[in-house]
Amino acid sequence: MATSKKDPIWNVELKTNATVTFTSNPVNPPDNTWKLQNKECNNLGSREGSTPELGSNGSDPSSYQKVKGITWIQTFIHLLKGNIGTGLLGLPLAVKNAGLLMGPLSLLVMGIVAVHCMGILVKCAHHLGHRFQKPFLDYGDAVMYGLKTSPNSWLQSHALWGRHLIGFFLILTQLGFCCVYFVFLADNVKQVIEAANTTTTNCYSNETVTLTPSMDSRLYMLSFLPFIVLLVFIRNLRVLSIFSMLANISMFVSLVAIYQYIVQDIPDPQNLPLVADWKTYPLFFGTSVFAFESIGVVLPLENKMKNNDHFPALLYGGMTLITLLYVSLACLGYLKFGSAVQASITLNLPNCWLFQSVKLLYSLGIFFTYALQFYVPAEIIIPFAVSRVPKKWNLVVDLSIRTGLACVTCALAILVPRLDLVISLVGSMSSSTLALIIPPLLEIVTYYSEGISTLTIIKDLLISFLGFSGFVVGTYQALYDLTQPPVSPIVANSTSAFVQ
């Protein structure tokens, strides 16, 4: 989740949902948490050339030189990787919650609005960087300097809280992704184990799957916890980049296999509702914004391009392709499995060795990605804690916090062991804030004193209102559904075709 998002193609990992970039250098706790983000963003293109490690916090603009950055192809690949994760696999269920017609249309509108907000953030960061003579602004810095330009004296005096607010929601979002990963791993591995005795080599038979009951999914989460703890103990980013490469390969192969299956023998969709019950629509919002929340990667990517004048076209073109990918998988998945579609489309795959392997392969990718998503909140929280203890206790405090955070994400996943609702809750609570609410408001405070059209203000307020409404209603609906007993999924045959 975030995810996440390395040549830097393989040695650098950017995740959808984070402002942090991963290089091949070992991790040393920085003096300032926010310098970490700038430092690592500046290292994005370190394989092609070098740039100063000074970020936007007190750096000298005259010392800043972009010797050589990443190419547009590498930027495009980072953008793709930053948007592909567990959220993509949950989109078919999101379409079910909105309807066969309403779902794709809403997903398309969500993509347009989310990409527009990414463009707003880039524009504001450029403007504020030029105004304050800063070579690069991360998301938190952009909000802080934006508040400093506000005509409101109270906002100016509390500008630092803007950066803290972004940090808070970044931590909340990334830890939320880690919770989703626990549930995803448990659900998929549990299904593979329970169907092991009936797994066949024929992926297109009509045999009914009879699962052999095993332990509760929450026990699977506990069994994963020791391995997750050992994984997050890895502080050397060179090692993490290897895991990231394995994750990308496994997830790509899995997606190809999934697409190959869902485009075949699609049942008649005439009985599928065009518009679903309005009570489930908030769940659609949470899931879709969870998938689109990659706004944190756009500033590091734009900053490190060789020719960043091409970035706007690349951003809109790349996100258009990603939106089409989302809409196609969401529609095809819902058409293929209908009312039987589950929280992750992998759970609908047939009971044969090929697709059981796909489930395990994607699960392996998600397992490795956990460490990359976990890296973001860990490197915001740990330096703050380590700086307040004697040096001899630094390692103990570091590992203790990593263990504690991993246990917290596991505990939260155990408390909410329903993948669809966890995704919707994380998307509604934190992703909507970073992706939809803050960027339009940032545009208003940035340009208000310099003159901004009334039409633009109205547009920005409408987008923020959309994000805030989704935040409130989506969070409420997800929490309400969590209090209700879960509905058993429709039992499908080994080809996962649905029966009306």
Coordinates of C-alpha atoms in Angstrom, one line a residue:
M1 CA 0.0 0.0 0.0
A2 CA 3.0 1.7 -0.5
T3 CA 2.9 0.5 -1.4
S4 CA 5.0 1.5 -2.7
K5 CA 6.3 2.5 -5.3
K6 CA 14.5 1.0 -9.0
D7 CA 19.3 1.5 -12.9
P8 CA 17.0 3.1 -10.4
I9 CA 14.3 0.9 -11.9
W10 CA 15.3 -1.9 -9.6
N11 CA 17.4 -0.2 -6.9
V12 CA 14.9 2.5 -6.0
E13 CA 11.4 1.8 -4.8
L14 CA 8.6 4.4 -4.9
K15 CA 5.2 3.4 -3.6
T16 CA 1.9 4.8 -4.5
N17 CA 1.2 6.1 -1.4
A18 CA 4.3 7.5 0.0
T19 CA 6.6 10.5 -0.5
V20 CA 9.7 8.4 0.3
T21 CA 12.0 6.9 -2.3
F22 CA 14.2 3.9 -1.6
T23 CA 17.8 3.8 -2.7
S24 CA 20.5 1.2 -2.3
N25 CA 22.2 2.8 0.6
P26 CA 22.0 1.6 4.2
V27 CA 19.6 3.4 6.5
N28 CA 21.0 5.7 9.1
P29 CA 18.5 7.6 11.2
P30 CA 18.6 11.3 10.0
D31 CA 18.9 14.2 12.3
N32 CA 15.6 15.5 10.9
T33 CA 12.8 13.2 9.8
W34 CA 11.7 15.5 7.0
K35 CA 15.2 15.8 5.7
L36 CA 15.1 12.1 5.1
Q37 CA 12.4 12.4 2.5
N38 CA 14.2 15.2 0.7
K39 CA 17.5 13.4 0.9
E40 CA 16.0 10.2 -0.5
C41 CA 14.0 11.9 -3.1
N42 CA 17.3 13.6 -4.3
N43 CA 18.9 10.2 -4.5
L44 CA 16.2 8.9 -6.8
G45 CA 18.5 9.2 -9.8
S46 CA 21.7 8.4 -8.1
R47 CA 22.6 5.6 -10.5
E48 CA 22.5 7.9 -13.5
G49 CA 24.1 10.9 -11.8
S50 CA 24.4 12.6 -8.5
T51 CA 22.5 15.5 -6.9
P52 CA 23.1 17.2 -3.6
E53 CA 21.6 15.6 -0.6
L54 CA 20.3 18.8 0.8
G55 CA 16.6 19.1 0.7
S56 CA 14.2 21.9 1.0
N57 CA 14.9 22.4 4.7
G58 CA 17.6 25.0 4.8
S59 CA 19.3 24.0 1.5
D60 CA 21.1 26.5 -0.6
P61 CA 19.5 26.9 -4.0
S62 CA 22.8 27.9 -5.6
S63 CA 24.3 24.5 -4.5
Y64 CA 21.5 22.6 -6.1
Q65 CA 22.4 20.9 -9.5
K66 CA 20.5 18.3 -11.3
V67 CA 23.5 16.7 -13.0
K68 CA 21.5 13.9 -14.5
G69 CA 18.1 12.5 -13.7
I70 CA 15.9 9.6 -14.6
T71 CA 14.4 9.2 -18.1
W72 CA 10.8 9.5 -19.0
I73 CA 10.6 5.7 -19.4
Q74 CA 11.9 5.1 -15.9
T75 CA 9.5 7.7 -14.5
F76 CA 6.7 6.0 -16.3
I77 CA 7.6 2.6 -14.8
H78 CA 7.8 4.2 -11.3
L79 CA 4.4 5.7 -11.9
L80 CA 3.0 2.3 -12.9
K81 CA 4.5 0.5 -9.9
G82 CA 3.3 3.2 -7.6
N83 CA -0.3 2.4 -8.5
I84 CA -0.4 -1.4 -8.6
G85 CA -1.1 -3.2 -5.3
T86 CA -3.9 -4.7 -3.3
G87 CA -6.3 -1.9 -4.1
L88 CA -6.3 -2.9 -7.8
L89 CA -7.5 -6.4 -6.9
G90 CA -10.3 -5.0 -4.8
L91 CA -11.8 -2.9 -7.7
P92 CA -14.2 -5.6 -9.0
L93 CA -15.9 -5.7 -5.7
A94 CA -16.0 -1.9 -5.7
V95 CA -17.9 -2.0 -9.0
K96 CA -20.3 -4.5 -7.5
N97 CA -20.9 -1.9 -4.7
A98 CA -21.7 0.8 -7.2
G99 CA -23.3 -1.1 -10.1
L100 CA -22.3 -2.3 -13.5
L101 CA -22.9 1.2 -15.0
M102 CA -22.4 3.5 -12.1
G103 CA -19.2 1.7 -11.0
P104 CA -17.0 2.2 -14.1
L105 CA -18.3 5.8 -14.6
S106 CA -17.6 6.7 -11.0
L107 CA -14.2 5.1 -11.2
L108 CA -13.4 7.1 -14.3
V109 CA -14.5 10.3 -12.6
M110 CA -12.5 9.4 -9.5
G111 CA -9.4 8.9 -11.7
I112 CA -9.9 12.3 -13.4
V113 CA -10.3 14.1 -10.1
A114 CA -7.3 12.3 -8.5
V115 CA -5.0 13.1 -11.4
H116 CA -6.1 16.7 -11.4
C117 CA -5.2 16.9 -7.7
M118 CA -1.8 15.5 -8.5
G119 CA -1.3 18.2 -11.1
I120 CA -2.4 20.8 -8.5
L121 CA 0.2 19.6 -6.0
V122 CA 3.0 19.8 -8.6
K123 CA 2.0 23.3 -9.7
C124 CA 1.8 24.6 -6.1
A125 CA 5.2 23.0 -5.2
H126 CA 6.8 24.7 -8.2
H127 CA 5.3 28.0 -7.4
L128 CA 6.2 27.9 -3.7
G129 CA 9.7 26.5 -4.4
H130 CA 10.4 29.5 -6.7
R131 CA 8.9 31.9 -4.2
F132 CA 10.8 30.7 -1.2
Q133 CA 14.0 29.8 -3.2
K134 CA 13.8 26.1 -2.4
P135 CA 15.1 23.6 -5.0
F136 CA 12.6 20.9 -4.0
L137 CA 9.5 20.7 -1.8
D138 CA 8.0 17.4 -0.6
Y139 CA 4.3 17.2 0.2
G140 CA 4.7 18.3 3.7
D141 CA 6.9 21.2 2.8
A142 CA 4.5 22.4 0.1
V143 CA 1.6 22.5 2.6
M144 CA 3.8 24.3 5.2
Y145 CA 5.0 27.0 2.8
G146 CA 1.5 27.3 1.3
L147 CA 0.2 28.1 4.7
K148 CA 2.9 30.7 5.1
T149 CA 1.6 32.5 2.1
S150 CA -2.0 32.5 3.4
P151 CA -3.5 35.9 4.1
N152 CA -4.7 34.5 7.4
S153 CA -2.2 35.4 10.2
W154 CA -3.3 32.4 12.3
L155 CA -2.6 30.0 9.5
Q156 CA 0.8 31.6 8.9
S157 CA 1.8 31.3 12.6
H158 CA 0.7 27.6 12.6
A159 CA 2.2 26.7 9.2
L160 CA 4.5 24.0 10.7
W161 CA 1.4 22.1 11.7
G162 CA 0.6 21.6 8.0
R163 CA 3.8 19.6 7.6
H164 CA 2.9 17.6 10.8
L165 CA -0.6 17.0 9.4
I166 CA 0.8 15.4 6.2
G167 CA 3.2 13.3 8.3
F168 CA 0.3 12.1 10.5
F169 CA -1.8 11.0 7.6
L170 CA 1.2 9.5 5.8
I171 CA 1.9 7.4 8.9
L172 CA -1.8 6.5 9.1
T173 CA -2.1 5.6 5.5
Q174 CA 1.1 3.5 5.3
L175 CA 0.2 1.5 8.5
G176 CA -3.2 1.1 7.1
F177 CA -1.7 -0.5 4.0
C178 CA 0.3 -2.8 6.2
C179 CA -3.0 -3.9 8.0
V180 CA -4.5 -4.6 4.5
Y181 CA -1.5 -6.8 3.7
F182 CA -1.9 -8.9 6.8
V183 CA -5.6 -9.6 5.9
F184 CA -4.7 -10.2 2.2
L185 CA -2.0 -12.7 3.1
A186 CA -4.2 -14.6 5.6
D187 CA -7.2 -14.8 3.2
N188 CA -5.3 -16.0 0.2
V189 CA -3.0 -18.5 2.0
K190 CA -5.9 -19.9 4.0
Q191 CA -7.9 -20.5 0.8
V192 CA -4.9 -22.3 -0.9
I193 CA -4.3 -24.5 2.2
E194 CA -8.0 -25.4 2.6
A195 CA -8.4 -26.3 -1.1
A196 CA -5.1 -28.2 -1.4
N197 CA -6.7 -31.7 -1.2
T198 CA -9.0 -30.9 -4.1
T199 CA -6.6 -28.9 -6.3
T200 CA -6.5 -30.2 -9.8
T201 CA -4.6 -29.6 -13.0
N202 CA -7.8 -28.6 -14.9
C203 CA -8.5 -24.9 -14.6
Y204 CA -11.7 -25.1 -16.7
S205 CA -13.7 -27.9 -15.2
N206 CA -17.1 -27.5 -13.4
E207 CA -16.2 -29.4 -10.3
T208 CA -17.6 -28.0 -7.1
V209 CA -14.9 -27.0 -4.6
T210 CA -15.1 -28.4 -1.2
L211 CA -12.8 -26.7 1.2
T212 CA -11.2 -28.5 4.1
P213 CA -11.7 -26.3 7.2
S214 CA -8.5 -25.1 8.8
M215 CA -7.7 -22.6 11.5
D216 CA -9.2 -19.2 11.6
S217 CA -7.8 -16.5 9.4
R218 CA -6.7 -14.5 12.4
L219 CA -4.5 -17.3 13.5
Y220 CA -2.9 -17.2 10.0
M221 CA -2.2 -13.5 10.7
L222 CA -0.5 -14.4 14.0
S223 CA 1.6 -17.0 12.3
F224 CA 2.8 -14.4 9.7
L225 CA 3.8 -12.0 12.5
P226 CA 7.2 -13.4 13.4
F227 CA 8.3 -13.4 9.8
I228 CA 7.0 -9.9 9.3
V229 CA 8.9 -8.7 12.3
L230 CA 12.1 -10.3 11.0
L231 CA 11.4 -8.6 7.6
V232 CA 11.0 -5.1 9.1
F233 CA 14.3 -5.6 11.0
I234 CA 16.0 -5.2 7.7
R235 CA 17.4 -1.6 7.6
N236 CA 19.7 -2.0 4.6
L237 CA 17.9 -0.6 1.6
R238 CA 20.1 -2.6 -0.8
V239 CA 18.5 -5.8 0.6
L240 CA 15.1 -4.3 0.5
S241 CA 15.5 -3.4 -3.1
I242 CA 16.1 -7.1 -3.9
F243 CA 12.9 -8.0 -2.2
S244 CA 11.2 -5.2 -4.1
M245 CA 12.4 -6.6 -7.4
L246 CA 11.0 -10.0 -6.5
A247 CA 7.7 -8.4 -5.4
N248 CA 7.4 -6.6 -8.7
I249 CA 8.1 -9.6 -10.8
S250 CA 5.8 -11.9 -8.9
M251 CA 2.9 -9.4 -9.0
F252 CA 3.4 -8.7 -12.7
V253 CA 3.3 -12.4 -13.6
S254 CA 0.2 -12.8 -11.4
L255 CA -1.7 -10.0 -13.1
V256 CA -1.0 -11.4 -16.5
A257 CA -2.4 -14.7 -15.5
I258 CA -5.4 -13.1 -13.9
Y259 CA -6.2 -11.0 -17.0
Q260 CA -5.8 -14.1 -19.2
Y261 CA -8.4 -15.9 -17.2
I262 CA -11.1 -13.3 -16.6
V263 CA -11.4 -12.3 -20.3
Q264 CA -12.5 -15.9 -21.2
D265 CA -16.1 -17.2 -21.1
I266 CA -17.7 -14.1 -19.5
P267 CA -21.2 -15.0 -18.5
D268 CA -24.3 -13.1 -19.6
P269 CA -24.4 -9.9 -17.5
Q270 CA -28.1 -9.0 -18.0
N271 CA -29.0 -9.9 -14.4
L272 CA -26.3 -7.7 -12.9
P273 CA -27.7 -4.3 -11.5
L274 CA -26.6 -1.2 -13.4
V275 CA -26.8 0.8 -10.2
A276 CA -26.3 -0.8 -6.8
D277 CA -27.9 0.0 -3.5
W278 CA -26.9 3.5 -2.4
K279 CA -25.9 2.1 1.0
T280 CA -22.9 0.3 -0.5
Y281 CA -21.7 3.2 -2.6
P282 CA -19.6 4.7 0.2
L283 CA -17.6 1.4 0.2
F284 CA -17.0 1.9 -3.5
F285 CA -15.6 5.4 -2.7
G286 CA -13.2 4.1 -0.1
T287 CA -11.9 1.2 -2.3
S288 CA -11.4 3.4 -5.4
V289 CA -9.6 6.2 -3.6
F290 CA -7.4 3.6 -1.9
A291 CA -6.4 2.4 -5.3
F292 CA -5.7 5.9 -6.7
E293 CA -3.9 7.4 -3.7
S294 CA -0.4 7.7 -5.2
I295 CA -0.2 11.4 -4.9
G296 CA 2.9 11.2 -2.7
V297 CA 5.2 10.0 -5.5
V298 CA 4.6 12.7 -8.1
L299 CA 6.9 15.4 -6.5
P300 CA 9.9 13.1 -6.2
L301 CA 9.4 11.8 -9.7
E302 CA 9.0 15.2 -11.2
N303 CA 12.0 16.5 -9.4
K304 CA 14.3 13.8 -10.7
M305 CA 13.4 13.7 -14.3
K306 CA 16.1 14.8 -16.8
N307 CA 13.7 17.1 -18.4
N308 CA 10.9 17.8 -16.0
D309 CA 9.1 20.0 -18.5
H310 CA 7.7 16.8 -19.9
F311 CA 6.4 15.6 -16.6
P312 CA 2.9 17.0 -16.8
A313 CA 2.3 15.2 -20.1
L314 CA 3.8 12.0 -18.7
L315 CA 1.7 12.3 -15.5
Y316 CA -1.6 12.7 -17.4
G317 CA -0.7 10.1 -20.0
G318 CA 0.5 7.6 -17.5
M319 CA -2.4 8.1 -15.1
T320 CA -4.8 7.8 -18.1
L321 CA -3.4 4.4 -18.8
I322 CA -3.5 3.4 -15.2
T323 CA -7.2 4.5 -15.0
L324 CA -8.0 2.4 -18.0
L325 CA -6.2 -0.5 -16.4
Y326 CA -8.3 0.0 -13.2
V327 CA -11.6 0.3 -15.1
S328 CA -10.9 -2.8 -17.3
L329 CA -9.9 -5.1 -14.5
A330 CA -12.8 -3.8 -12.3
C331 CA -15.4 -4.4 -15.1
L332 CA -14.0 -7.7 -16.4
G333 CA -13.7 -9.0 -12.8
Y334 CA -17.3 -8.1 -12.0
L335 CA -18.6 -9.5 -15.3
K336 CA -16.7 -12.7 -14.8
F337 CA -17.7 -13.4 -11.2
G338 CA -20.8 -11.4 -10.7
S339 CA -22.4 -11.4 -7.3
A340 CA -19.8 -14.0 -6.2
V341 CA -16.9 -11.5 -6.5
Q342 CA -14.8 -11.3 -3.4
A343 CA -12.7 -8.7 -1.6
S344 CA -9.7 -9.7 -3.8
I345 CA -10.2 -11.1 -7.2
T346 CA -7.5 -13.7 -6.4
L347 CA -10.0 -15.3 -4.0
N348 CA -12.2 -16.0 -7.0
L349 CA -9.6 -17.8 -9.1
P350 CA -10.3 -21.5 -9.9
N351 CA -9.0 -24.4 -7.8
C352 CA -6.2 -25.6 -10.0
W353 CA -2.4 -25.6 -9.5
L354 CA -1.8 -22.7 -11.9
F355 CA -4.0 -20.3 -10.1
Q356 CA -3.2 -21.5 -6.7
S357 CA 0.3 -20.7 -7.6
V358 CA -0.8 -17.2 -8.8
K359 CA -2.4 -16.6 -5.4
L360 CA 0.8 -17.6 -3.6
L361 CA 3.0 -15.6 -6.0
Y362 CA 1.0 -12.5 -5.5
S363 CA 0.9 -13.1 -1.8
L364 CA 4.7 -13.4 -1.9
G365 CA 4.9 -10.0 -3.6
I366 CA 2.6 -8.4 -1.0
F367 CA 4.7 -10.0 1.8
F368 CA 7.9 -8.4 0.5
T369 CA 6.1 -5.1 -0.2
Y370 CA 5.1 -4.9 3.5
A371 CA 8.7 -3.9 4.4
L372 CA 8.7 -1.1 1.8
Q373 CA 5.4 0.3 3.0
F374 CA 6.5 -0.1 6.6
Y375 CA 9.7 1.9 5.9
V376 CA 7.8 5.2 5.6
P377 CA 6.2 5.4 9.1
A378 CA 9.2 3.7 10.7
E379 CA 11.6 6.4 9.4
I380 CA 9.3 9.2 10.5
I381 CA 8.8 7.8 14.0
I382 CA 12.1 6.1 14.8
P383 CA 14.5 9.1 14.4
F384 CA 12.3 11.2 16.7
A385 CA 12.4 8.4 19.4
V386 CA 16.1 7.5 19.0
S387 CA 17.2 11.2 19.4
R388 CA 15.7 11.2 22.9
V389 CA 17.6 8.2 24.4
P390 CA 21.3 7.6 25.1
K391 CA 23.3 6.4 22.0
K392 CA 23.9 3.0 23.5
W393 CA 20.1 2.4 23.5
N394 CA 19.6 3.5 19.9
L395 CA 19.5 0.0 18.4
V396 CA 17.2 -1.4 21.1
V397 CA 14.8 1.5 20.7
D398 CA 14.9 1.2 16.9
L399 CA 14.1 -2.6 16.9
S400 CA 11.6 -2.2 19.7
I401 CA 9.6 0.4 17.7
R402 CA 9.7 -1.8 14.6
T403 CA 8.5 -4.7 16.5
G404 CA 5.8 -2.7 18.2
L405 CA 4.5 -1.1 14.9
A406 CA 4.4 -4.5 13.2
C407 CA 2.4 -5.9 16.2
V408 CA 0.0 -3.0 16.0
T409 CA -0.7 -3.6 12.4
C410 CA -1.2 -7.3 13.0
A411 CA -3.5 -6.5 16.0
L412 CA -5.6 -4.1 14.0
A413 CA -5.9 -6.6 11.1
I414 CA -7.0 -9.3 13.6
L415 CA -9.6 -6.9 15.0
V416 CA -10.9 -6.1 11.5
P417 CA -10.3 -9.3 9.5
R418 CA -12.4 -8.4 6.5
L419 CA -10.3 -7.3 3.5
D420 CA -13.0 -5.3 1.7
L421 CA -13.9 -3.2 4.8
V422 CA -10.2 -2.7 5.8
I423 CA -9.4 -1.3 2.3
S424 CA -12.5 0.9 2.3
L425 CA -11.8 2.2 5.8
V426 CA -8.2 3.1 5.0
G427 CA -9.1 4.7 1.8
S428 CA -11.9 6.7 3.3
M429 CA -10.1 7.8 6.4
S430 CA -6.6 8.7 5.2
S431 CA -6.2 8.3 1.5
S432 CA -9.1 10.7 0.7
T433 CA -7.4 13.4 2.8
L434 CA -4.0 13.2 1.0
A435 CA -5.5 12.7 -2.5
L436 CA -8.6 14.8 -2.6
I437 CA -9.1 17.2 0.4
I438 CA -5.7 18.8 0.9
P439 CA -4.4 19.6 -2.7
P440 CA -7.4 21.8 -3.7
L441 CA -7.2 23.7 -0.4
L442 CA -3.4 24.1 -0.9
E443 CA -4.1 25.7 -4.3
I444 CA -6.5 28.2 -2.7
V445 CA -4.1 29.3 0.1
T446 CA -1.1 29.4 -2.3
Y447 CA -2.7 31.7 -4.9
Y448 CA -5.3 33.6 -3.0
S449 CA -3.0 36.6 -2.2
E450 CA -1.8 36.7 -5.8
G451 CA -5.2 36.5 -7.4
I452 CA -7.2 33.4 -8.1
S453 CA -10.4 33.2 -10.1
T454 CA -13.7 32.6 -8.4
L455 CA -14.4 29.7 -10.7
T456 CA -11.1 28.0 -9.5
I457 CA -12.0 28.5 -5.9
I458 CA -15.5 27.0 -6.5
K459 CA -13.9 24.1 -8.3
D460 CA -11.4 23.5 -5.5
L461 CA -14.0 23.7 -2.8
L462 CA -16.2 21.2 -4.6
I463 CA -13.3 18.7 -4.9
S464 CA -12.5 19.1 -1.2
F465 CA -16.1 18.8 -0.3
L466 CA -16.3 15.5 -2.4
G467 CA -13.2 14.2 -0.5
F468 CA -14.6 15.3 2.9
S469 CA -18.0 13.8 2.2
G470 CA -16.4 10.5 1.1
F471 CA -14.2 10.7 4.2
V472 CA -17.2 11.0 6.5
V473 CA -19.7 8.7 4.8
G474 CA -17.2 6.1 3.7
T475 CA -15.7 5.8 7.2
Y476 CA -19.1 5.6 8.8
Q477 CA -20.3 2.9 6.4
A478 CA -17.2 0.8 6.8
L479 CA -17.3 1.1 10.6
Y480 CA -21.0 0.3 10.6
D481 CA -20.5 -2.8 8.4
L482 CA -17.8 -4.0 10.7
T483 CA -20.3 -4.2 13.5
Q484 CA -22.6 -6.4 11.4
P485 CA -22.1 -10.2 11.1
P486 CA -20.2 -11.0 7.9
V487 CA -22.1 -12.5 5.0
S488 CA -20.7 -15.8 3.8
P489 CA -19.5 -15.5 0.2
I490 CA -21.3 -17.4 -2.5
V491 CA -19.7 -20.8 -3.1
A492 CA -18.4 -21.0 -6.7
N493 CA -17.2 -23.9 -8.7
S494 CA -13.6 -24.4 -9.5
T495 CA -13.9 -22.2 -12.5
S496 CA -15.3 -19.5 -10.3
A497 CA -18.2 -18.9 -12.6
F498 CA -21.2 -17.4 -10.8
V499 CA -24.7 -18.6 -10.7
Q500 CA -27.6 -16.2 -10.8

